[in-house]
Short mmCIF file of C-alpha atoms in Angstrom, two decimals:
data_model
loop_
_atom_site.label_atom_id
_atom_site.label_comp_id
_atom_site.label_asym_id
_atom_site.label_seq_id
_atom_site.Cartn_x
_atom_site.Cartn_y
_atom_site.Cartn_z
CA MET R 1 -44.96 49.01 -0.86
CA ILE R 2 -41.43 49.81 -1.99
CA ASP R 3 -41.36 51.67 -5.34
CA ILE R 4 -39.76 49.49 -8.11
CA PRO R 5 -39.71 50.86 -11.68
CA ILE R 6 -41.63 48.48 -14.02
CA LEU R 7 -39.81 48.22 -17.55
CA PHE R 8 -42.23 45.96 -19.34
CA GLU R 9 -45.59 44.12 -18.53
CA ASN R 10 -48.13 41.84 -19.98
CA GLU R 11 -50.62 39.38 -18.60
CA ASP R 12 -47.88 36.71 -18.00
CA VAL R 13 -44.99 38.49 -16.97
CA VAL R 14 -43.38 41.77 -15.55
CA ALA R 15 -39.92 42.97 -15.93
CA VAL R 16 -38.40 45.44 -13.29
CA ASN R 17 -35.49 47.66 -12.71
CA LYS R 18 -34.10 46.22 -9.31
CA PRO R 19 -32.31 48.89 -7.37
CA ALA R 20 -29.11 48.24 -5.51
CA GLY R 21 -29.42 47.01 -1.97
CA LEU R 22 -32.72 44.88 -2.58
CA ILE R 23 -32.57 41.14 -2.14
CA VAL R 24 -34.45 38.98 -4.54
CA HIS R 25 -36.11 36.78 -1.93
CA PRO R 26 -35.39 36.05 1.73
CA ASP R 27 -32.60 33.93 2.73
CA GLY R 28 -33.31 33.33 6.40
CA HIS R 29 -30.89 35.86 7.59
CA ASP R 30 -32.24 39.22 6.11
CA THR R 31 -35.56 40.49 7.28
CA GLY R 32 -35.66 43.55 5.11
CA PRO R 33 -37.93 44.17 1.86
CA SER R 34 -37.50 41.72 -1.08
CA LEU R 35 -38.50 41.69 -4.63
CA ALA R 36 -40.52 38.52 -4.01
CA GLY R 37 -42.33 40.39 -1.22
CA TRP R 38 -43.05 43.29 -3.53
CA MET R 39 -44.32 40.74 -6.10
CA ALA R 40 -46.77 38.86 -3.67
CA GLU R 41 -47.98 42.34 -2.57
CA LYS R 42 -48.45 43.98 -6.01
CA TYR R 43 -49.78 40.65 -7.79
CA PRO R 44 -51.47 38.66 -5.05
CA GLU R 45 -52.48 35.88 -7.51
CA SER R 46 -48.72 35.33 -7.91
CA LYS R 47 -48.21 34.09 -4.33
CA ILE R 48 -48.66 30.49 -5.65
CA VAL R 49 -46.40 30.88 -8.57
CA GLY R 50 -42.98 29.37 -8.64
CA GLU R 51 -40.91 26.99 -6.60
CA PRO R 52 -40.18 27.41 -2.83
CA ILE R 53 -36.89 26.55 -1.39
CA ARG R 54 -35.70 24.87 1.69
CA LEU R 55 -32.99 26.77 3.73
CA GLN R 56 -30.22 25.07 5.62
CA SER R 57 -32.15 25.76 8.81
CA GLY R 58 -34.88 23.72 7.40
CA GLU R 59 -37.30 26.71 6.82
CA VAL R 60 -39.17 26.84 3.47
CA ILE R 61 -39.14 30.09 1.66
CA ASP R 62 -41.78 31.07 -0.82
CA ARG R 63 -40.58 32.89 -4.00
CA PRO R 64 -43.56 34.34 -5.79
CA GLY R 65 -42.77 34.65 -9.55
CA ILE R 66 -39.05 34.45 -9.00
CA VAL R 67 -37.30 32.68 -11.94
CA HIS R 68 -33.76 34.00 -11.75
CA ARG R 69 -31.75 35.99 -9.37
CA LEU R 70 -29.65 39.21 -9.06
CA ASP R 71 -27.03 39.68 -6.22
CA ARG R 72 -28.29 42.24 -3.61
CA ASP R 73 -26.03 44.93 -4.95
CA THR R 74 -26.46 44.34 -8.62
CA THR R 75 -28.87 46.63 -10.33
CA GLY R 76 -30.80 46.24 -13.38
CA VAL R 77 -33.40 44.26 -15.20
CA ILE R 78 -35.01 41.02 -13.82
CA ILE R 79 -38.27 39.26 -14.95
CA LEU R 80 -40.97 37.67 -12.80
CA ALA R 81 -43.73 35.29 -13.92
CA LYS R 82 -47.43 36.15 -13.15
CA ASN R 83 -48.57 32.74 -13.39
CA GLN R 84 -47.27 29.09 -13.31
CA GLN R 85 -47.49 28.47 -16.98
CA MET R 86 -45.14 31.25 -17.75
CA PHE R 87 -42.90 30.38 -14.85
CA GLU R 88 -42.53 26.88 -16.35
CA TYR R 89 -41.75 28.32 -19.80
CA LEU R 90 -39.18 30.80 -18.68
CA LYS R 91 -37.59 28.03 -16.38
CA HIS R 92 -37.21 25.94 -19.66
CA GLN R 93 -35.93 28.87 -21.51
CA PHE R 94 -33.10 29.34 -18.88
CA GLN R 95 -32.40 25.49 -18.82
CA ASP R 96 -32.04 25.63 -22.66
CA HIS R 97 -29.92 28.72 -22.70
CA THR R 98 -32.14 30.49 -25.05
CA ILE R 99 -32.59 33.57 -22.78
CA ARG R 100 -29.92 36.11 -23.35
CA LYS R 101 -28.74 38.17 -20.33
CA THR R 102 -26.43 41.07 -21.07
CA TYR R 103 -24.69 43.00 -18.17
CA GLU R 104 -22.36 45.90 -18.01
CA ALA R 105 -19.49 46.26 -15.52
CA PHE R 106 -16.51 48.29 -14.55
CA VAL R 107 -13.46 46.39 -13.71
CA TYR R 108 -9.87 47.33 -12.30
CA GLY R 109 -7.26 47.49 -15.08
CA GLU R 110 -7.05 48.20 -18.77
CA MET R 111 -7.95 44.88 -20.27
CA LYS R 112 -5.62 43.97 -23.17
CA LYS R 113 -7.91 41.90 -25.22
CA ASP R 114 -10.99 43.74 -26.84
CA HIS R 115 -13.05 40.56 -26.34
CA GLY R 116 -12.92 37.08 -25.17
CA THR R 117 -14.46 34.05 -23.46
CA ILE R 118 -13.69 33.09 -19.85
CA ASP R 119 -14.21 29.17 -19.70
CA ARG R 120 -13.44 28.13 -16.14
CA PRO R 121 -15.46 25.79 -13.86
CA ILE R 122 -16.44 27.42 -10.49
CA GLY R 123 -16.38 25.68 -7.06
CA ARG R 124 -16.12 26.83 -3.56
CA SER R 125 -13.41 28.99 -2.15
CA ARG R 126 -11.01 27.16 0.38
CA SER R 127 -10.35 30.28 2.15
CA ASP R 128 -13.85 31.74 2.92
CA PHE R 129 -17.21 30.04 2.99
CA ARG R 130 -18.83 33.07 1.38
CA LEU R 131 -16.77 32.92 -1.64
CA TRP R 132 -16.87 30.99 -5.05
CA SER R 133 -13.70 30.32 -7.01
CA ALA R 134 -12.55 29.57 -10.45
CA GLN R 135 -8.95 29.22 -9.58
CA ARG R 136 -6.81 26.32 -8.46
CA GLY R 137 -7.57 25.13 -4.95
CA ALA R 138 -11.22 25.53 -5.23
CA ARG R 139 -13.17 22.69 -3.43
CA GLY R 140 -16.31 20.54 -3.82
CA GLU R 141 -18.04 20.03 -7.10
CA MET R 142 -16.53 22.14 -9.97
CA ARG R 143 -19.35 23.27 -12.19
CA PRO R 144 -18.73 24.47 -15.75
CA ALA R 145 -19.18 28.13 -16.33
CA ILE R 146 -18.63 30.23 -19.40
CA THR R 147 -18.40 34.06 -19.66
CA ARG R 148 -18.29 36.19 -22.83
CA TYR R 149 -17.09 39.68 -22.70
CA GLU R 150 -16.33 42.61 -25.03
CA VAL R 151 -14.45 45.83 -23.81
CA LEU R 152 -16.53 49.02 -24.41
CA LYS R 153 -14.18 51.64 -23.03
CA ARG R 154 -10.80 51.65 -21.44
CA GLY R 155 -9.04 54.59 -19.28
CA GLY R 156 -7.47 55.70 -16.08
CA GLY R 157 -6.57 52.19 -15.04
CA PHE R 158 -10.17 50.86 -15.48
CA SER R 159 -12.15 49.04 -18.29
CA PHE R 160 -15.97 49.16 -19.04
CA VAL R 161 -17.15 45.89 -20.30
CA GLU R 162 -20.24 44.27 -21.72
CA VAL R 163 -20.64 40.69 -20.25
CA GLU R 164 -22.82 37.80 -21.32
CA PRO R 165 -22.84 34.76 -19.08
CA LYS R 166 -23.71 31.75 -21.01
CA THR R 167 -24.25 29.79 -17.73
CA GLY R 168 -25.80 31.01 -14.38
CA ARG R 169 -23.54 30.11 -11.46
CA THR R 170 -23.69 32.08 -8.31
CA HIS R 171 -21.40 35.28 -8.45
CA GLN R 172 -20.31 34.03 -11.90
CA ILE R 173 -19.24 37.23 -13.35
CA ARG R 174 -17.56 38.50 -10.20
CA VAL R 175 -15.72 35.18 -9.81
CA HIS R 176 -14.59 34.96 -13.39
CA PHE R 177 -13.11 38.42 -13.67
CA LYS R 178 -11.27 37.98 -10.50
CA ALA R 179 -9.90 34.77 -11.88
CA ILE R 180 -8.32 36.54 -14.83
CA ASN R 181 -7.03 39.40 -12.51
CA TYR R 182 -9.57 42.16 -13.47
CA PRO R 183 -11.97 42.07 -10.53
CA LEU R 184 -15.12 44.08 -10.49
CA VAL R 185 -14.63 47.66 -9.20
CA SER R 186 -15.78 48.15 -5.42
CA ASP R 187 -16.48 44.50 -4.94
CA ASN R 188 -15.53 44.21 -1.22
CA LEU R 189 -16.21 40.61 -1.43
CA TYR R 190 -13.84 39.43 -4.24
CA ALA R 191 -11.50 42.60 -4.45
CA PRO R 192 -11.05 43.53 -0.65
CA ASN R 193 -7.75 45.02 -1.18
CA HIS R 194 -8.83 47.54 -3.81
CA ALA R 195 -10.11 50.92 -3.11
CA GLN R 196 -13.72 51.83 -3.88
CA SER R 197 -13.39 53.75 -7.23
CA LEU R 198 -15.22 55.67 -9.81
CA GLY R 199 -17.78 56.78 -7.32
CA PHE R 200 -19.17 53.41 -6.58
CA THR R 201 -20.11 52.37 -3.01
CA ARG R 202 -21.44 48.97 -4.28
CA VAL R 203 -20.17 46.34 -6.78
CA ALA R 204 -20.18 47.94 -10.29
CA LEU R 205 -22.39 45.60 -12.01
CA HIS R 206 -25.81 46.35 -13.82
CA ALA R 207 -28.13 43.83 -15.70
CA ARG R 208 -28.44 45.90 -18.78
CA ARG R 209 -30.72 43.96 -21.14
CA ILE R 210 -32.60 40.45 -21.28
CA ALA R 211 -34.13 38.83 -24.19
CA PHE R 212 -36.80 36.07 -23.87
CA ASP R 213 -39.67 34.54 -25.70
CA ASN R 214 -43.38 35.46 -24.53
CA MET R 215 -46.20 32.78 -24.55
CA SER R 216 -46.87 33.68 -28.11
CA ARG R 217 -43.23 32.69 -29.18
CA GLU R 218 -42.42 36.30 -29.85
CA ARG R 219 -39.05 37.64 -28.89
CA VAL R 220 -38.90 40.28 -26.22
CA VAL R 221 -36.03 42.44 -25.55
CA VAL R 222 -36.09 44.58 -22.25
CA GLU R 223 -33.39 47.16 -21.27
CA ALA R 224 -32.78 48.79 -18.04
CA PRO R 225 -31.44 52.35 -17.95
CA TYR R 226 -28.21 53.07 -16.10
CA PRO R 227 -28.47 53.95 -12.39
CA GLU R 228 -26.85 57.18 -11.17
CA ASP R 229 -23.60 55.67 -10.04
CA PHE R 230 -23.10 54.20 -13.65
CA LYS R 231 -23.90 57.57 -15.10
CA VAL R 232 -21.30 59.19 -12.74
CA ALA R 233 -18.59 56.47 -13.68
CA LEU R 234 -19.10 57.06 -17.41
CA LYS R 235 -18.66 60.73 -17.27
CA LYS R 236 -15.33 60.14 -15.37
CA PHE R 237 -14.41 57.88 -18.45
CA GLU R 238 -15.16 60.87 -20.75
CA GLU R 239 -12.53 62.81 -18.85
CA PHE R 240 -10.03 59.92 -18.87
CA ASN R 241 -10.36 59.76 -22.77
CA LYS R 242 -10.15 63.58 -23.64
CA PRO R 243 -7.24 64.40 -25.61
CA GLU R 244 -4.38 66.39 -23.76
CA GLU R 245 -4.60 70.14 -24.59
CA TYR R 246 -1.31 71.83 -25.36
CA ASP R 247 -0.58 75.69 -25.36
CA LYS R 248 -0.22 77.02 -28.87
CA GLU R 249 2.43 79.52 -29.36
#
C-alpha cells in the first residue's frame, strides 16, 4: 500500500495530504496507483461508497469515497467519505458552496493588486483539447467560474498567493491566473514558454486548507503542511526580500 499521510479522521471521513504525482482516481489511461485505490485497500467498506463514472471508452470506473478532486501534480488536503451518508452530505456541501477550500500558489510576475476576484467563465480551448480557457475564443459551453485571491508575498519576479475558488471547474485556478497573465510557476500545460522556476518541477499549487461540516454539524478545519518544494521556494522569497546591505565607512 502506498504511504499517504492522514491529517484528520473520524468514523465518517478521512482527510489526507495528497502527494504530487498521485492521481485521485483512474481515468482509463493511467494504470498507476490512485487515491481511490488506496481508499479501497485501507477501508474496504468504502468500496461501495460514492458514485462511479463512465469514461468516453464506455468503461465504468468506481471511485470509493471520492467527493472532490485535485490535479495529479497538486499537493495538499483532500477529504474522502467512509460511508454513503457522509458522501451525500459532503456532496451537498460542495453543491451549496458551504465547503471552503483554500489553496496557495506561486505565479510568474509581481501582481499589482493585493487582492482581487477573477470572475471569468471557462470553456474548452480551441487550440488544444487538453486545455480549458477563460479567454476570448473558448469553445463549447462557457460555465461560470469565480476565484478570489490575496497576495501574500512578492519578489524576484514572482508572487506567492492565497487562492479561494468559489466554483469547482476543472483546472480553474490554473486557467484563471493564466487569463490575467500571471500563470502558475512550472505549469507546463498552461505556461509552456516559461522556464521552471523556484525549484519546482511540477505546477506550484498546494491545497492548504479545507473547512467542512461533520455529521454532527460541527465545523472541521484541516490544514496540510507544505511539501518540500514549497519550503524551498519560500526560502528563496526570504532571500528576494532581504534588504540590501551597504558597506559602512
